[in-house]
mmCIF file of C-alpha atoms in Angstrom:
data_model
loop_
_atom_site.group_PDB
_atom_site.id
_atom_site.type_symbol
_atom_site.label_atom_id
_atom_site.label_comp_id
_atom_site.label_asym_id
_atom_site.label_seq_id
_atom_site.Cartn_x
_atom_site.Cartn_y
_atom_site.Cartn_z
ATOM 1 C CA ASP A 21 126.563 14.009 -40.708
ATOM 2 C CA ALA A 22 128.718 13.640 -43.896
ATOM 3 C CA LYS A 23 129.460 10.373 -45.346
ATOM 4 C CA THR A 24 133.009 8.935 -45.717
ATOM 5 C CA THR A 25 134.641 6.773 -48.162
ATOM 6 C CA GLN A 26 137.451 4.452 -47.182
ATOM 7 C CA PRO A 27 139.315 1.661 -49.166
ATOM 8 C CA PRO A 28 137.989 -1.740 -48.217
ATOM 9 C CA SER A 29 141.366 -3.188 -47.228
ATOM 10 C CA MET A 30 144.974 -2.342 -46.972
ATOM 11 C CA ASP A 31 148.162 -4.378 -46.237
ATOM 12 C CA CYS A 32 151.050 -3.023 -44.269
ATOM 13 C CA ALA A 33 154.401 -4.410 -43.292
ATOM 14 C CA GLU A 34 155.333 -4.648 -39.507
ATOM 15 C CA GLY A 35 157.472 -1.727 -38.546
ATOM 16 C CA ARG A 36 156.459 0.432 -41.394
ATOM 17 C CA ALA A 37 154.017 3.453 -41.257
ATOM 18 C CA ALA A 38 150.454 2.664 -42.223
ATOM 19 C CA ASN A 39 148.658 5.567 -44.025
ATOM 20 C CA LEU A 40 144.887 5.173 -43.971
ATOM 21 C CA PRO A 41 143.020 7.514 -46.281
ATOM 22 C CA CYS A 42 139.404 8.677 -45.896
ATOM 23 C CA ASN A 43 137.411 10.978 -48.162
ATOM 24 C CA HIS A 44 134.783 13.299 -46.579
ATOM 25 C CA SER A 45 134.068 15.725 -49.498
ATOM 26 C CA THR A 46 130.677 16.883 -48.073
ATOM 27 C CA ILE A 47 132.026 17.714 -44.590
ATOM 28 C CA SER A 48 130.631 20.731 -42.959
ATOM 29 C CA GLY A 49 132.422 23.268 -41.001
ATOM 30 C CA ASN A 50 131.353 22.138 -37.663
ATOM 31 C CA GLU A 51 131.913 18.330 -38.379
ATOM 32 C CA TYR A 52 134.763 16.601 -36.715
ATOM 33 C CA VAL A 53 136.642 13.656 -38.185
ATOM 34 C CA TYR A 54 136.949 10.629 -35.762
ATOM 35 C CA TRP A 55 138.866 7.405 -36.040
ATOM 36 C CA TYR A 56 138.068 4.251 -34.348
ATOM 37 C CA ARG A 57 139.258 0.547 -34.948
ATOM 38 C CA GLN A 58 137.910 -2.674 -34.102
ATOM 39 C CA ILE A 59 140.004 -5.544 -33.353
ATOM 40 C CA HIS A 60 138.287 -8.729 -34.135
ATOM 41 C CA SER A 61 134.991 -8.902 -32.333
ATOM 42 C CA GLN A 62 136.136 -6.565 -29.661
ATOM 43 C CA GLY A 63 134.614 -3.250 -28.789
ATOM 44 C CA PRO A 64 135.444 -0.451 -31.075
ATOM 45 C CA GLN A 65 138.446 1.594 -29.803
ATOM 46 C CA TYR A 66 138.720 5.377 -30.037
ATOM 47 C CA ILE A 67 142.019 6.435 -31.781
ATOM 48 C CA ILE A 68 141.916 10.093 -32.491
ATOM 49 C CA HIS A 69 139.763 12.956 -33.758
ATOM 50 C CA GLY A 70 140.263 16.454 -35.163
ATOM 51 C CA LEU A 71 138.339 19.373 -36.616
ATOM 52 C CA LYS A 72 140.968 21.422 -38.740
ATOM 53 C CA ASN A 73 144.420 21.051 -37.373
ATOM 54 C CA ASN A 74 146.627 17.936 -37.591
ATOM 55 C CA GLU A 75 146.443 16.053 -34.423
ATOM 56 C CA THR A 76 148.728 13.589 -32.616
ATOM 57 C CA ASN A 77 148.512 11.233 -29.736
ATOM 58 C CA GLU A 78 150.425 8.150 -28.405
ATOM 59 C CA MET A 79 148.499 5.958 -30.843
ATOM 60 C CA ALA A 80 148.449 7.756 -34.152
ATOM 61 C CA SER A 81 148.502 11.070 -36.185
ATOM 62 C CA LEU A 82 145.528 12.573 -38.069
ATOM 63 C CA ILE A 83 146.358 14.773 -41.116
ATOM 64 C CA ILE A 84 143.404 16.750 -42.354
ATOM 65 C CA THR A 85 143.751 18.510 -45.645
ATOM 66 C CA GLU A 86 143.245 22.349 -45.802
ATOM 67 C CA ASP A 87 139.810 22.023 -47.514
ATOM 68 C CA ARG A 88 138.987 19.236 -44.982
ATOM 69 C CA LYS A 89 137.613 17.002 -47.697
ATOM 70 C CA SER A 90 139.927 14.152 -46.841
ATOM 71 C CA SER A 91 142.027 12.957 -43.917
ATOM 72 C CA THR A 92 144.800 10.298 -43.366
ATOM 73 C CA LEU A 93 145.302 8.443 -40.132
ATOM 74 C CA ILE A 94 148.936 7.470 -39.692
ATOM 75 C CA LEU A 95 150.099 4.546 -37.571
ATOM 76 C CA PRO A 96 153.781 5.384 -37.270
ATOM 77 C CA HIS A 97 155.320 1.956 -36.712
ATOM 78 C CA ALA A 98 152.588 -0.693 -37.267
ATOM 79 C CA THR A 99 152.675 -3.773 -35.268
ATOM 80 C CA LEU A 100 150.852 -7.196 -35.748
ATOM 81 C CA ARG A 101 148.384 -5.967 -33.002
ATOM 82 C CA ASP A 102 147.343 -3.132 -35.314
ATOM 83 C CA THR A 103 145.617 -5.560 -37.487
ATOM 84 C CA ALA A 104 141.961 -4.418 -37.334
ATOM 85 C CA VAL A 105 139.081 -2.633 -39.020
ATOM 86 C CA TYR A 106 139.668 1.046 -39.055
ATOM 87 C CA TYR A 107 136.563 3.400 -39.187
ATOM 88 C CA CYS A 108 136.698 7.038 -40.351
ATOM 89 C CA ILE A 109 133.560 8.830 -39.121
ATOM 90 C CA VAL A 110 132.371 12.416 -39.572
ATOM 91 C CA LYS A 111 129.997 13.910 -37.072
ATOM 92 C CA ALA A 112 128.945 17.333 -36.096
ATOM 93 C CA ASP A 113 129.562 17.075 -32.296
ATOM 94 C CA SER A 114 131.665 15.226 -29.717
ATOM 95 C CA TRP A 115 128.820 13.411 -28.097
ATOM 96 C CA GLY A 116 126.504 12.633 -30.853
ATOM 97 C CA LYS A 117 125.899 9.197 -32.277
ATOM 98 C CA LEU A 118 128.623 7.548 -34.359
ATOM 99 C CA GLN A 119 127.580 6.078 -37.701
ATOM 100 C CA PHE A 120 129.894 3.355 -38.676
ATOM 101 C CA GLY A 121 130.580 2.428 -42.350
ATOM 102 C CA ALA A 122 132.361 -0.624 -43.585
ATOM 103 C CA GLY A 123 135.844 0.809 -42.643
ATOM 104 C CA THR A 124 139.097 -0.380 -43.979
ATOM 105 C CA GLN A 125 140.494 -3.755 -42.990
ATOM 106 C CA VAL A 126 144.218 -3.458 -42.201
ATOM 107 C CA VAL A 127 146.386 -6.472 -42.029
ATOM 108 C CA VAL A 128 149.866 -6.037 -40.761
ATOM 109 C CA THR A 129 152.186 -8.734 -41.866
ATOM 110 C CA PRO A 130 155.664 -9.703 -40.527
ATOM 111 C CA ASP B 5 140.175 -1.086 -20.417
ATOM 112 C CA SER B 6 137.725 1.443 -21.811
ATOM 113 C CA GLY B 7 135.948 1.881 -18.379
ATOM 114 C CA VAL B 8 132.692 0.719 -19.942
ATOM 115 C CA THR B 9 131.353 -2.503 -18.245
ATOM 116 C CA GLN B 10 128.891 -4.691 -20.136
ATOM 117 C CA THR B 11 127.202 -7.875 -18.525
ATOM 118 C CA PRO B 12 126.924 -10.667 -19.327
ATOM 119 C CA LYS B 13 129.624 -11.294 -21.672
ATOM 120 C CA HIS B 14 127.940 -14.324 -23.265
ATOM 121 C CA LEU B 15 124.273 -15.248 -23.408
ATOM 122 C CA ILE B 16 122.605 -18.264 -25.048
ATOM 123 C CA THR B 17 118.810 -18.217 -24.956
ATOM 124 C CA ALA B 18 115.893 -19.782 -26.898
ATOM 125 C CA THR B 19 113.570 -18.197 -29.506
ATOM 126 C CA GLY B 20 110.706 -16.346 -28.011
ATOM 127 C CA GLN B 21 112.528 -15.537 -24.802
ATOM 128 C CA ARG B 22 113.409 -12.212 -23.338
ATOM 129 C CA VAL B 23 116.875 -11.027 -22.195
ATOM 130 C CA THR B 24 118.170 -8.012 -20.501
ATOM 131 C CA LEU B 25 121.693 -6.622 -21.300
ATOM 132 C CA ARG B 26 123.430 -4.248 -18.861
ATOM 133 C CA CYS B 27 125.903 -1.442 -19.275
ATOM 134 C CA SER B 28 127.741 0.611 -16.735
ATOM 135 C CA PRO B 29 129.204 3.673 -18.306
ATOM 136 C CA ARG B 30 132.531 5.355 -17.521
ATOM 137 C CA SER B 31 132.380 7.480 -14.404
ATOM 138 C CA GLY B 32 130.957 10.790 -15.208
ATOM 139 C CA ASP B 33 129.755 9.950 -18.604
ATOM 140 C CA LEU B 34 126.086 11.019 -19.120
ATOM 141 C CA SER B 35 125.479 9.611 -22.607
ATOM 142 C CA VAL B 36 125.004 5.851 -23.288
ATOM 143 C CA TYR B 37 124.650 4.391 -26.731
ATOM 144 C CA TRP B 38 123.728 0.835 -27.850
ATOM 145 C CA TYR B 39 124.951 -0.738 -31.041
ATOM 146 C CA GLN B 40 124.310 -4.153 -32.648
ATOM 147 C CA GLN B 41 126.750 -6.106 -34.709
ATOM 148 C CA SER B 42 125.538 -9.077 -36.441
ATOM 149 C CA LEU B 43 127.806 -11.662 -38.323
ATOM 150 C CA ASP B 44 129.214 -10.080 -41.358
ATOM 151 C CA GLN B 45 127.323 -6.843 -40.594
ATOM 152 C CA GLY B 46 128.615 -3.434 -39.598
ATOM 153 C CA LEU B 47 127.848 -1.760 -36.382
ATOM 154 C CA GLN B 48 124.262 -0.536 -36.346
ATOM 155 C CA PHE B 49 123.263 2.303 -34.090
ATOM 156 C CA LEU B 50 120.181 1.464 -31.889
ATOM 157 C CA ILE B 51 119.621 4.048 -29.413
ATOM 158 C CA GLN B 52 121.172 6.752 -27.243
ATOM 159 C CA TYR B 53 120.222 8.036 -23.864
ATOM 160 C CA TYR B 54 121.505 11.214 -22.202
ATOM 161 C CA ASN B 55 121.105 11.542 -18.515
ATOM 162 C CA GLY B 56 118.105 9.454 -18.307
ATOM 163 C CA GLU B 57 116.327 10.790 -21.306
ATOM 164 C CA GLU B 58 116.216 9.205 -24.764
ATOM 165 C CA ARG B 59 118.293 11.366 -27.169
ATOM 166 C CA ALA B 60 118.446 9.566 -30.550
ATOM 167 C CA LYS B 61 116.964 6.546 -32.118
ATOM 168 C CA GLY B 62 118.323 4.381 -34.806
ATOM 169 C CA ASN B 63 117.351 1.097 -36.298
ATOM 170 C CA ILE B 64 115.764 -0.331 -33.079
ATOM 171 C CA LEU B 65 113.088 -2.947 -33.415
ATOM 172 C CA GLU B 66 109.795 -2.535 -31.575
ATOM 173 C CA ARG B 67 110.700 -5.725 -29.647
ATOM 174 C CA PHE B 68 113.724 -4.037 -28.319
ATOM 175 C CA SER B 69 113.684 -1.340 -25.540
ATOM 176 C CA ALA B 70 116.185 0.423 -23.459
ATOM 177 C CA GLN B 71 116.435 2.681 -20.565
ATOM 178 C CA GLN B 72 118.889 4.615 -18.607
ATOM 179 C CA PHE B 73 118.531 4.804 -14.769
ATOM 180 C CA PRO B 74 119.372 7.615 -12.332
ATOM 181 C CA ASP B 75 122.777 5.952 -11.453
ATOM 182 C CA LEU B 76 123.318 6.309 -15.320
ATOM 183 C CA HIS B 77 123.631 2.552 -15.994
ATOM 184 C CA SER B 78 121.505 1.394 -18.854
ATOM 185 C CA GLU B 79 119.768 -1.858 -19.810
ATOM 186 C CA LEU B 80 118.834 -3.092 -23.251
ATOM 187 C CA ASN B 81 115.719 -5.293 -23.183
ATOM 188 C CA LEU B 82 115.164 -7.706 -26.143
ATOM 189 C CA SER B 83 111.952 -9.624 -26.200
ATOM 190 C CA SER B 84 110.335 -12.305 -28.345
ATOM 191 C CA LEU B 85 113.862 -13.258 -29.493
ATOM 192 C CA GLU B 86 114.315 -14.590 -33.093
ATOM 193 C CA LEU B 87 117.327 -16.334 -34.535
ATOM 194 C CA GLY B 88 118.328 -13.311 -36.353
ATOM 195 C CA ASP B 89 118.717 -11.318 -33.243
ATOM 196 C CA SER B 90 121.900 -13.249 -32.591
ATOM 197 C CA ALA B 91 124.603 -10.697 -32.637
ATOM 198 C CA LEU B 92 127.234 -8.742 -30.502
ATOM 199 C CA TYR B 93 125.579 -5.868 -28.651
ATOM 200 C CA PHE B 94 127.937 -3.135 -27.654
ATOM 201 C CA CYS B 95 127.409 -0.235 -25.215
ATOM 202 C CA ALA B 96 129.370 3.030 -25.384
ATOM 203 C CA SER B 97 129.465 6.074 -23.245
ATOM 204 C CA SER B 98 130.677 9.660 -23.634
ATOM 205 C CA VAL B 99 130.763 12.941 -22.061
ATOM 206 C CA GLU B 100 129.233 15.972 -23.707
ATOM 207 C CA SER B 101 132.342 17.364 -24.876
ATOM 208 C CA GLY B 102 135.557 15.331 -25.082
ATOM 209 C CA THR B 103 137.050 12.562 -26.997
ATOM 210 C CA GLY B 104 134.108 10.676 -28.393
ATOM 211 C CA ALA B 105 132.538 7.594 -27.288
ATOM 212 C CA PHE B 106 134.200 4.612 -25.468
ATOM 213 C CA PHE B 107 132.928 1.158 -25.875
ATOM 214 C CA GLY B 108 132.592 -1.852 -23.833
ATOM 215 C CA GLN B 109 133.672 -5.296 -24.842
ATOM 216 C CA GLY B 110 130.117 -6.315 -25.793
ATOM 217 C CA THR B 111 127.597 -9.117 -25.066
ATOM 218 C CA ARG B 112 127.515 -11.873 -27.380
ATOM 219 C CA LEU B 113 123.923 -13.063 -27.800
ATOM 220 C CA THR B 114 123.009 -16.445 -29.265
ATOM 221 C CA VAL B 115 119.469 -17.299 -29.895
ATOM 222 C CA VAL B 116 118.876 -20.909 -30.502
#
């Protein structure tokens, strides 16, 4: 599975959109981009995933560039409860193992 | 609530002992994964089972073993425990196709 690069930390103001970048320049054509988050010591929580097209659900939007070498997770209106470590993961199939990196520590401030 | 249930939530045991962690996957999920998260460490993949068969192995120590039963629940057995085995242990489950894996709330193991 391709490796990903994320900034180690980001701050975001409550109520504003949080845009979390992820680089995956070695992604293959059959690899999906997954986003998870982990709120302090809780189990990781699935957010969203995509292959080529942009995706949106009740939690977030996922924007994947046309060349698929990078993506952005957008939390449209960040709340204090969105403070967490966010992980961008690339893997080839929907049920294979997830390899977690260091992720991005997002802190939402009032 | 992810639908994945892990028991116990907390476990304190002495070095050299053996413990068993249990995971009940979401209804219908055939794959179960185990992860370890030590203090200040990332989530390390240990092992995956699919419908009772071992599917993938990660950085799992020889002192650790797992199995998935016919009812699809899984157990992670940790033996000859050392202080360094103190960690959060997470179980996750998934269907073969779908929205990725869903995690339980973990078992916090403390070895004293």
